[in-house]
PDB file of C-alpha atoms and ligand atoms in Angstrom:
ATOM      1  CA  MET A  86      -0.009   0.003  -0.018  1.00  0.00           C
ATOM      2  CA  ASP A  87       1.100   3.608  -0.617  1.00  0.00           C
ATOM      3  CA  ASN A  88       2.579   5.601   2.202  1.00  0.00           C
ATOM      4  CA  ILE A  89       0.060   8.148   3.493  1.00  0.00           C
ATOM      5  CA  ILE A  90       0.618  11.628   4.788  1.00  0.00           C
ATOM      6  CA  LEU A  91      -2.273  13.256   6.650  1.00  0.00           C
ATOM      7  CA  ILE A  92      -2.329  17.068   6.810  1.00  0.00           C
ATOM      8  CA  ALA A  93      -4.700  18.913   9.013  1.00  0.00           C
ATOM      9  CA  PRO A  94      -5.200  21.788  11.457  1.00  0.00           C
ATOM     10  CA  PRO A  95      -5.014  20.779  15.188  1.00  0.00           C
ATOM     11  CA  ALA A  96      -7.968  18.685  16.374  1.00  0.00           C
ATOM     12  CA  ALA A  97      -9.282  17.932  12.917  1.00  0.00           C
ATOM     13  CA  GLY A  98      -9.566  14.303  13.924  1.00  0.00           C
ATOM     14  CA  LYS A  99      -6.378  13.285  12.183  1.00  0.00           C
ATOM     15  CA  GLY A 100      -5.240  11.035  14.988  1.00  0.00           C
ATOM     16  CA  THR A 101      -8.576   9.300  15.119  1.00  0.00           C
ATOM     17  CA  LEU A 102      -8.714   8.731  11.401  1.00  0.00           C
ATOM     18  CA  ALA A 103      -5.176   7.461  11.355  1.00  0.00           C
ATOM     19  CA  HIS A 104      -5.931   5.041  14.152  1.00  0.00           C
ATOM     20  CA  MET A 105      -8.971   3.726  12.233  1.00  0.00           C
ATOM     21  CA  LEU A 106      -6.797   3.217   9.123  1.00  0.00           C
ATOM     22  CA  HIS A 107      -4.166   1.444  11.272  1.00  0.00           C
ATOM     23  CA  GLU A 108      -6.811  -0.955  12.628  1.00  0.00           C
ATOM     24  CA  LYS A 109      -8.347  -1.742   9.361  1.00  0.00           C
ATOM     25  CA  TYR A 110      -5.208  -1.852   7.049  1.00  0.00           C
ATOM     26  CA  ALA A 111      -2.576  -2.783   9.598  1.00  0.00           C
ATOM     27  CA  LEU A 112      -0.432   0.186   8.558  1.00  0.00           C
ATOM     28  CA  PRO A 113       1.824   1.625  11.270  1.00  0.00           C
ATOM     29  CA  HIS A 114       0.529   4.979  12.518  1.00  0.00           C
ATOM     30  CA  ILE A 115       3.506   7.336  13.021  1.00  0.00           C
ATOM     31  CA  SER A 116       2.337  10.345  14.978  1.00  0.00           C
ATOM     32  CA  MET A 117       5.093  13.035  15.228  1.00  0.00           C
ATOM     33  CA  GLY A 118       3.478  14.416  18.310  1.00  0.00           C
ATOM     34  CA  ASP A 119       3.524  11.031  20.032  1.00  0.00           C
ATOM     35  CA  LEU A 120       7.238  10.415  18.956  1.00  0.00           C
ATOM     36  CA  LEU A 121       8.059  13.831  20.477  1.00  0.00           C
ATOM     37  CA  ARG A 122       6.002  13.169  23.702  1.00  0.00           C
ATOM     38  CA  GLU A 123       7.883   9.863  24.094  1.00  0.00           C
ATOM     39  CA  ALA A 124      11.274  11.706  23.560  1.00  0.00           C
ATOM     40  CA  SER A 125      10.254  14.488  26.018  1.00  0.00           C
ATOM     41  CA  SER A 126       9.180  12.160  28.848  1.00  0.00           C
ATOM     42  CA  GLY A 127      12.693  11.369  30.278  1.00  0.00           C
ATOM     43  CA  ASP A 128      14.797  13.104  32.930  1.00  0.00           C
ATOM     44  CA  SER A 129      17.600  14.392  30.647  1.00  0.00           C
ATOM     45  CA  SER A 130      17.936  18.121  30.067  1.00  0.00           C
ATOM     46  CA  GLU A 131      17.217  17.538  26.300  1.00  0.00           C
ATOM     47  CA  ALA A 132      13.902  15.782  27.223  1.00  0.00           C
ATOM     48  CA  LYS A 133      12.981  18.543  29.666  1.00  0.00           C
ATOM     49  CA  ASN A 134      13.743  21.360  27.056  1.00  0.00           C
ATOM     50  CA  LEU A 135      11.692  19.566  24.566  1.00  0.00           C
ATOM     51  CA  ALA A 136       8.745  19.256  26.934  1.00  0.00           C
ATOM     52  CA  ILE A 137       8.896  23.026  27.605  1.00  0.00           C
ATOM     53  CA  GLU A 138       9.018  23.840  23.818  1.00  0.00           C
ATOM     54  CA  MET A 139       6.048  21.550  23.134  1.00  0.00           C
ATOM     55  CA  GLN A 140       3.913  23.165  25.850  1.00  0.00           C
ATOM     56  CA  SER A 141       4.493  26.519  24.252  1.00  0.00           C
ATOM     57  CA  GLY A 142       2.826  25.281  21.043  1.00  0.00           C
ATOM     58  CA  ARG A 143       5.742  26.214  18.860  1.00  0.00           C
ATOM     59  CA  LEU A 144       7.263  23.897  16.256  1.00  0.00           C
ATOM     60  CA  ILE A 145      10.280  21.768  17.305  1.00  0.00           C
ATOM     61  CA  ALA A 146      13.666  22.131  15.536  1.00  0.00           C
ATOM     62  CA  ASP A 147      13.987  20.148  12.264  1.00  0.00           C
ATOM     63  CA  ASP A 148      17.062  18.273  13.274  1.00  0.00           C
ATOM     64  CA  ILE A 149      15.252  16.686  16.272  1.00  0.00           C
ATOM     65  CA  ILE A 150      12.215  15.897  14.128  1.00  0.00           C
ATOM     66  CA  LEU A 151      14.158  14.283  11.304  1.00  0.00           C
ATOM     67  CA  SER A 152      16.298  12.188  13.550  1.00  0.00           C
ATOM     68  CA  LEU A 153      13.219  10.791  15.313  1.00  0.00           C
ATOM     69  CA  LEU A 154      11.433  10.177  12.000  1.00  0.00           C
ATOM     70  CA  THR A 155      14.376   8.565  10.298  1.00  0.00           C
ATOM     71  CA  LYS A 156      14.709   6.038  13.098  1.00  0.00           C
ATOM     72  CA  ARG A 157      10.999   5.267  13.015  1.00  0.00           C
ATOM     73  CA  ILE A 158      10.537   4.828   9.228  1.00  0.00           C
ATOM     74  CA  MET A 159      13.611   2.515   9.072  1.00  0.00           C
ATOM     75  CA  MET A 160      11.852  -0.007  11.367  1.00  0.00           C
ATOM     76  CA  PRO A 161      10.772  -3.242   9.548  1.00  0.00           C
ATOM     77  CA  ASP A 162       7.040  -2.652  10.168  1.00  0.00           C
ATOM     78  CA  CYS A 163       7.236   0.402   7.772  1.00  0.00           C
ATOM     79  CA  GLU A 164       8.438  -1.659   4.797  1.00  0.00           C
ATOM     80  CA  GLN A 165       4.817  -2.170   3.489  1.00  0.00           C
ATOM     81  CA  GLY A 166       3.723   1.450   3.948  1.00  0.00           C
ATOM     82  CA  TYR A 167       2.916   3.753   6.897  1.00  0.00           C
ATOM     83  CA  ILE A 168       0.647   6.660   7.883  1.00  0.00           C
ATOM     84  CA  LEU A 169       2.402   9.838   8.732  1.00  0.00           C
ATOM     85  CA  ASP A 170       0.578  12.208  11.064  1.00  0.00           C
ATOM     86  CA  GLY A 171       1.926  15.638  12.036  1.00  0.00           C
ATOM     87  CA  PHE A 172       4.814  15.642   9.511  1.00  0.00           C
ATOM     88  CA  PRO A 173       5.717  17.534   7.385  1.00  0.00           C
ATOM     89  CA  ARG A 174       4.469  20.748   8.907  1.00  0.00           C
ATOM     90  CA  ASP A 175       6.093  23.225   6.550  1.00  0.00           C
ATOM     91  CA  ILE A 176       7.748  23.406   3.162  1.00  0.00           C
ATOM     92  CA  ASP A 177      11.265  23.026   4.611  1.00  0.00           C
ATOM     93  CA  GLN A 178      10.240  19.688   6.297  1.00  0.00           C
ATOM     94  CA  ALA A 179       8.585  18.571   3.017  1.00  0.00           C
ATOM     95  CA  ILE A 180      11.846  19.198   1.133  1.00  0.00           C
ATOM     96  CA  ALA A 181      13.926  17.494   3.827  1.00  0.00           C
ATOM     97  CA  TYR A 182      11.524  14.531   3.727  1.00  0.00           C
ATOM     98  CA  GLU A 183      11.808  14.152  -0.037  1.00  0.00           C
ATOM     99  CA  LYS A 184      15.690  13.911   0.368  1.00  0.00           C
ATOM    100  CA  LEU A 185      15.264  11.401   3.090  1.00  0.00           C
ATOM    101  CA  LEU A 186      12.827   9.277   1.076  1.00  0.00           C
ATOM    102  CA  ALA A 187      15.284   9.308  -1.919  1.00  0.00           C
ATOM    103  CA  LYS A 188      18.188   8.112   0.420  1.00  0.00           C
ATOM    104  CA  LEU A 189      15.981   5.323   1.808  1.00  0.00           C
ATOM    105  CA  ASN A 190      14.605   4.386  -1.529  1.00  0.00           C
ATOM    106  CA  LYS A 191      11.003   4.984  -0.391  1.00  0.00           C
ATOM    107  CA  SER A 192       8.198   6.878  -2.191  1.00  0.00           C
ATOM    108  CA  LEU A 193       6.080   9.754  -1.027  1.00  0.00           C
ATOM    109  CA  GLY A 194       2.723   8.100  -1.593  1.00  0.00           C
ATOM    110  CA  LYS A 195      -0.594  10.005  -1.193  1.00  0.00           C
ATOM    111  CA  VAL A 196      -1.019  13.283   0.738  1.00  0.00           C
ATOM    112  CA  ILE A 197      -4.438  13.705   2.271  1.00  0.00           C
ATOM    113  CA  SER A 198      -5.718  17.027   3.585  1.00  0.00           C
ATOM    114  CA  ILE A 199      -8.361  16.774   6.327  1.00  0.00           C
ATOM    115  CA  TYR A 200     -10.651  19.814   6.616  1.00  0.00           C
ATOM    116  CA  VAL A 201     -12.359  21.017   9.723  1.00  0.00           C
ATOM    117  CA  SER A 202     -13.636  24.497  10.781  1.00  0.00           C
ATOM    118  CA  GLU A 203     -12.031  26.384  13.586  1.00  0.00           C
ATOM    119  CA  ASP A 204     -15.151  26.131  15.820  1.00  0.00           C
ATOM    120  CA  VAL A 205     -15.371  22.425  15.617  1.00  0.00           C
ATOM    121  CA  ALA A 206     -11.656  22.046  16.198  1.00  0.00           C
ATOM    122  CA  MET A 207     -11.761  24.198  19.374  1.00  0.00           C
ATOM    123  CA  LYS A 208     -14.533  22.020  20.822  1.00  0.00           C
ATOM    124  CA  ARG A 209     -12.611  18.855  20.048  1.00  0.00           C
ATOM    125  CA  VAL A 210      -9.459  20.156  21.662  1.00  0.00           C
ATOM    126  CA  THR A 211     -10.862  21.396  24.891  1.00  0.00           C
ATOM    127  CA  GLY A 212     -12.933  18.133  25.492  1.00  0.00           C
ATOM    128  CA  ARG A 213     -10.407  15.615  24.170  1.00  0.00           C
ATOM    129  CA  MET A 214      -9.400  12.639  26.396  1.00  0.00           C
ATOM    130  CA  ILE A 215      -7.069   9.839  25.172  1.00  0.00           C
ATOM    131  CA  CYS A 216      -6.708   6.293  26.532  1.00  0.00           C
ATOM    132  CA  SER A 217      -3.251   5.944  28.082  1.00  0.00           C
ATOM    133  CA  ASN A 218      -3.326   2.247  27.063  1.00  0.00           C
ATOM    134  CA  CYS A 219      -4.754   1.897  23.496  1.00  0.00           C
ATOM    135  CA  HIS A 220      -4.871   5.561  22.451  1.00  0.00           C
ATOM    136  CA  THR A 221      -8.577   5.550  21.553  1.00  0.00           C
ATOM    137  CA  VAL A 222      -9.733   9.223  21.565  1.00  0.00           C
ATOM    138  CA  TYR A 223     -12.956  10.448  23.374  1.00  0.00           C
ATOM    139  CA  ASN A 224     -14.561  13.840  23.851  1.00  0.00           C
ATOM    140  CA  ALA A 225     -16.296  15.047  26.922  1.00  0.00           C
ATOM    141  CA  TYR A 226     -18.375  17.705  24.902  1.00  0.00           C
ATOM    142  CA  ILE A 227     -19.441  15.568  21.927  1.00  0.00           C
ATOM    143  CA  GLU A 228     -22.155  13.140  22.916  1.00  0.00           C
ATOM    144  CA  GLU A 229     -21.336  10.348  20.495  1.00  0.00           C
ATOM    145  CA  SER A 230     -17.651  10.461  21.462  1.00  0.00           C
ATOM    146  CA  GLN A 231     -18.153  10.185  25.286  1.00  0.00           C
ATOM    147  CA  PRO A 232     -16.931   7.029  27.024  1.00  0.00           C
ATOM    148  CA  ARG A 233     -19.723   4.865  28.626  1.00  0.00           C
ATOM    149  CA  VAL A 234     -18.027   5.380  32.081  1.00  0.00           C
ATOM    150  CA  ALA A 235     -16.345   8.765  32.647  1.00  0.00           C
ATOM    151  CA  GLY A 236     -12.549   8.492  32.686  1.00  0.00           C
ATOM    152  CA  ILE A 237     -12.477   4.834  31.530  1.00  0.00           C
ATOM    153  CA  CYS A 238     -11.777   3.533  27.971  1.00  0.00           C
ATOM    154  CA  ASP A 239     -14.717   1.503  26.422  1.00  0.00           C
ATOM    155  CA  GLU A 240     -12.233  -0.554  24.412  1.00  0.00           C
ATOM    156  CA  CYS A 241      -9.713  -1.741  26.933  1.00  0.00           C
ATOM    157  CA  GLY A 242     -10.681  -0.349  30.365  1.00  0.00           C
ATOM    158  CA  GLY A 243      -7.632   1.884  30.389  1.00  0.00           C
ATOM    159  CA  HIS A 244      -7.398   5.178  32.142  1.00  0.00           C
ATOM    160  CA  LEU A 245      -8.378   8.313  30.090  1.00  0.00           C
ATOM    161  CA  GLU A 246      -5.999  11.278  30.208  1.00  0.00           C
ATOM    162  CA  LYS A 247      -5.999  14.873  28.985  1.00  0.00           C
ATOM    163  CA  ARG A 248      -2.978  16.074  27.063  1.00  0.00           C
ATOM    164  CA  SER A 249      -1.125  18.876  28.790  1.00  0.00           C
ATOM    165  CA  ASP A 250      -1.067  20.907  25.509  1.00  0.00           C
ATOM    166  CA  ASP A 251      -4.879  20.546  24.953  1.00  0.00           C
ATOM    167  CA  ASN A 252      -5.958  24.018  26.328  1.00  0.00           C
ATOM    168  CA  VAL A 253      -7.450  27.149  24.618  1.00  0.00           C
ATOM    169  CA  GLU A 254      -4.264  29.290  24.632  1.00  0.00           C
ATOM    170  CA  THR A 255      -2.080  26.618  23.149  1.00  0.00           C
ATOM    171  CA  PHE A 256      -4.827  25.718  20.622  1.00  0.00           C
ATOM    172  CA  ARG A 257      -4.945  29.402  19.265  1.00  0.00           C
ATOM    173  CA  ILE A 258      -1.151  29.377  18.834  1.00  0.00           C
ATOM    174  CA  ARG A 259      -1.246  25.952  17.179  1.00  0.00           C
ATOM    175  CA  PHE A 260      -4.069  26.949  14.790  1.00  0.00           C
ATOM    176  CA  GLN A 261      -2.299  30.069  13.798  1.00  0.00           C
ATOM    177  CA  THR A 262       0.997  28.148  13.303  1.00  0.00           C
ATOM    178  CA  TYR A 263      -0.957  25.767  11.047  1.00  0.00           C
ATOM    179  CA  LEU A 264      -2.344  28.625   8.888  1.00  0.00           C
ATOM    180  CA  GLU A 265       1.064  30.280   8.567  1.00  0.00           C
ATOM    181  CA  ASN A 266       3.395  27.332   8.069  1.00  0.00           C
ATOM    182  CA  THR A 267       1.477  24.151   7.222  1.00  0.00           C
ATOM    183  CA  ALA A 268      -1.456  25.352   4.983  1.00  0.00           C
ATOM    184  CA  PRO A 269       1.002  26.366   2.160  1.00  0.00           C
ATOM    185  CA  LEU A 270       1.985  22.689   1.934  1.00  0.00           C
ATOM    186  CA  LEU A 271      -1.475  21.915   0.461  1.00  0.00           C
ATOM    187  CA  GLN A 272      -0.620  24.121  -2.638  1.00  0.00           C
ATOM    188  CA  TYR A 273       2.859  22.567  -2.728  1.00  0.00           C
ATOM    189  CA  TYR A 274       1.527  18.996  -2.979  1.00  0.00           C
ATOM    190  CA  GLU A 275      -1.367  19.966  -5.247  1.00  0.00           C
ATOM    191  CA  LYS A 276       1.170  21.225  -7.771  1.00  0.00           C
ATOM    192  CA  GLN A 277       2.916  17.831  -7.517  1.00  0.00           C
ATOM    193  CA  GLY A 278      -0.494  16.139  -8.205  1.00  0.00           C
ATOM    194  CA  ASN A 279      -0.301  14.210  -4.885  1.00  0.00           C
ATOM    195  CA  LEU A 280      -3.073  15.977  -2.907  1.00  0.00           C
ATOM    196  CA  TYR A 281      -6.450  14.554  -1.913  1.00  0.00           C
ATOM    197  CA  GLN A 282      -9.082  16.193   0.418  1.00  0.00           C
ATOM    198  CA  VAL A 283     -11.405  14.764   3.100  1.00  0.00           C
ATOM    199  CA  ASN A 284     -14.008  16.805   5.053  1.00  0.00           C
ATOM    200  CA  ASN A 285     -14.166  15.804   8.782  1.00  0.00           C
ATOM    201  CA  ASP A 286     -16.596  18.539  10.041  1.00  0.00           C
ATOM    202  CA  ILE A 287     -19.635  16.221  10.092  1.00  0.00           C
ATOM    203  CA  SER A 288     -18.633  12.701  11.393  1.00  0.00           C
ATOM    204  CA  LYS A 289     -15.551  10.540  11.527  1.00  0.00           C
ATOM    205  CA  GLU A 290     -17.520   7.659   9.774  1.00  0.00           C
ATOM    206  CA  LEU A 291     -18.171   9.862   6.704  1.00  0.00           C
ATOM    207  CA  ALA A 292     -14.645  11.125   6.662  1.00  0.00           C
ATOM    208  CA  PHE A 293     -13.172   7.485   7.027  1.00  0.00           C
ATOM    209  CA  ASN A 294     -15.330   6.380   4.070  1.00  0.00           C
ATOM    210  CA  GLU A 295     -13.900   9.179   1.929  1.00  0.00           C
ATOM    211  CA  LEU A 296     -10.445   8.370   3.152  1.00  0.00           C
ATOM    212  CA  GLU A 297     -10.736   4.662   2.275  1.00  0.00           C
ATOM    213  CA  LYS A 298     -11.899   5.471  -1.253  1.00  0.00           C
ATOM    214  CA  ILE A 299      -8.707   7.558  -1.702  1.00  0.00           C
ATOM    215  CA  ILE A 300      -6.314   4.977  -0.378  1.00  0.00           C
ATOM    216  CA  THR A 301      -7.850   1.974  -2.144  1.00  0.00           C
ATOM    217  CA  GLY A 302      -8.472   3.840  -5.345  1.00  0.00           C
ATOM    218  CA  GLY A 303     -12.328   3.677  -4.962  1.00  0.00           C
ATOM    219  CA  GLU A 304     -12.779   0.090  -3.724  1.00  0.00           C
ATOM    220  CA  THR A 305     -13.616  -0.651  -0.083  1.00  0.00           C
ATOM    221  CA  ASN A 306     -14.301  -4.077   1.336  1.00  0.00           C
ATOM    222  CA  ASP A 307     -17.434  -3.279   3.277  1.00  0.00           C
TER     223      ASP A 307
HETATM  224  P1  AMP B 647       0.574  17.198  17.797  1.00  0.00           P
HETATM  225  O1  AMP B 647       0.473  15.969  18.692  1.00  0.00           O
HETATM  226  O2  AMP B 647       0.755  16.851  16.378  1.00  0.00           O
HETATM  227  O3  AMP B 647      -0.512  18.181  18.042  1.00  0.00           O
HETATM  228  O4  AMP B 647       1.971  17.895  18.225  1.00  0.00           O
HETATM  229  C1  AMP B 647       2.234  18.402  19.492  1.00  0.00           C
HETATM  230  C2  AMP B 647       3.385  19.409  19.433  1.00  0.00           C
HETATM  231  O5  AMP B 647       4.526  18.692  18.961  1.00  0.00           O
HETATM  232  C3  AMP B 647       3.264  20.566  18.428  1.00  0.00           C
HETATM  233  O6  AMP B 647       2.563  21.594  19.022  1.00  0.00           O
HETATM  234  C4  AMP B 647       4.652  20.845  18.246  1.00  0.00           C
HETATM  235  O7  AMP B 647       5.245  21.568  19.318  1.00  0.00           O
HETATM  236  C5  AMP B 647       5.373  19.592  18.124  1.00  0.00           C
HETATM  237  N1  AMP B 647       5.384  18.934  16.754  1.00  0.00           N
HETATM  238  C6  AMP B 647       4.694  17.917  16.276  1.00  0.00           C
HETATM  239  N2  AMP B 647       5.020  17.644  15.027  1.00  0.00           N
HETATM  240  C7  AMP B 647       5.904  18.515  14.683  1.00  0.00           C
HETATM  241  C8  AMP B 647       6.712  18.719  13.441  1.00  0.00           C
HETATM  242  N3  AMP B 647       6.471  18.009  12.341  1.00  0.00           N
HETATM  243  N4  AMP B 647       7.524  19.760  13.400  1.00  0.00           N
HETATM  244  C9  AMP B 647       7.847  20.501  14.532  1.00  0.00           C
HETATM  245  N5  AMP B 647       7.162  20.279  15.691  1.00  0.00           N
HETATM  246  C10 AMP B 647       6.237  19.379  15.764  1.00  0.00           C
END
């Protein structure tokens, strides 16, 4: 299967859709945010500095990003394709990624832009809860996304947590950063003929359906 890049503003449901694709097609889901959170969880001064930068909502330096990404996509489970979520975030990262792909003899695949309005995104951010065990995403403010028992994952019984960077102030900075740095990528990939679009304002089921048509070339198996 082709590699997939998902591009979206914060809280567009990108992580949820990537997780659904991972479950159905067994493609590794590489979330740059998760790779960074893992790298920032240690006691070293690098890890602590990284945690501070992430909480500020600013983008992390490209050398750190590329080194984490290179290690991850060289793992054997990425040989048959992978879903990239949260990378590239700007044109510089897109160019660096193309060089990396050429070196590793891998191809870019399909770039999918997920659309969501700012209002819907804000609601998703401030109510978002993630299972610490299986990473299923819930939302305290959206009825169909609430867990059956508050604070507990329906899927595995794991404990639900709020991400420390999911607050209104950080959201505003991240949304602005997206418009300034990441949105120009859409034009960049459109010119290359690699760009596809999915609307996730209504429901994740509709969005997933559109996504499947794109990655399978129109055929889905249910
Ligand atoms: P996310 O989980 O994708 O919302 O990312 C959380 C934070 O990690 C962002 O606010 C940035 O500080 C950082 N981050 C994630 N992906 C990247 C990237 N591709 N380049 C730079 N910083 C990133």
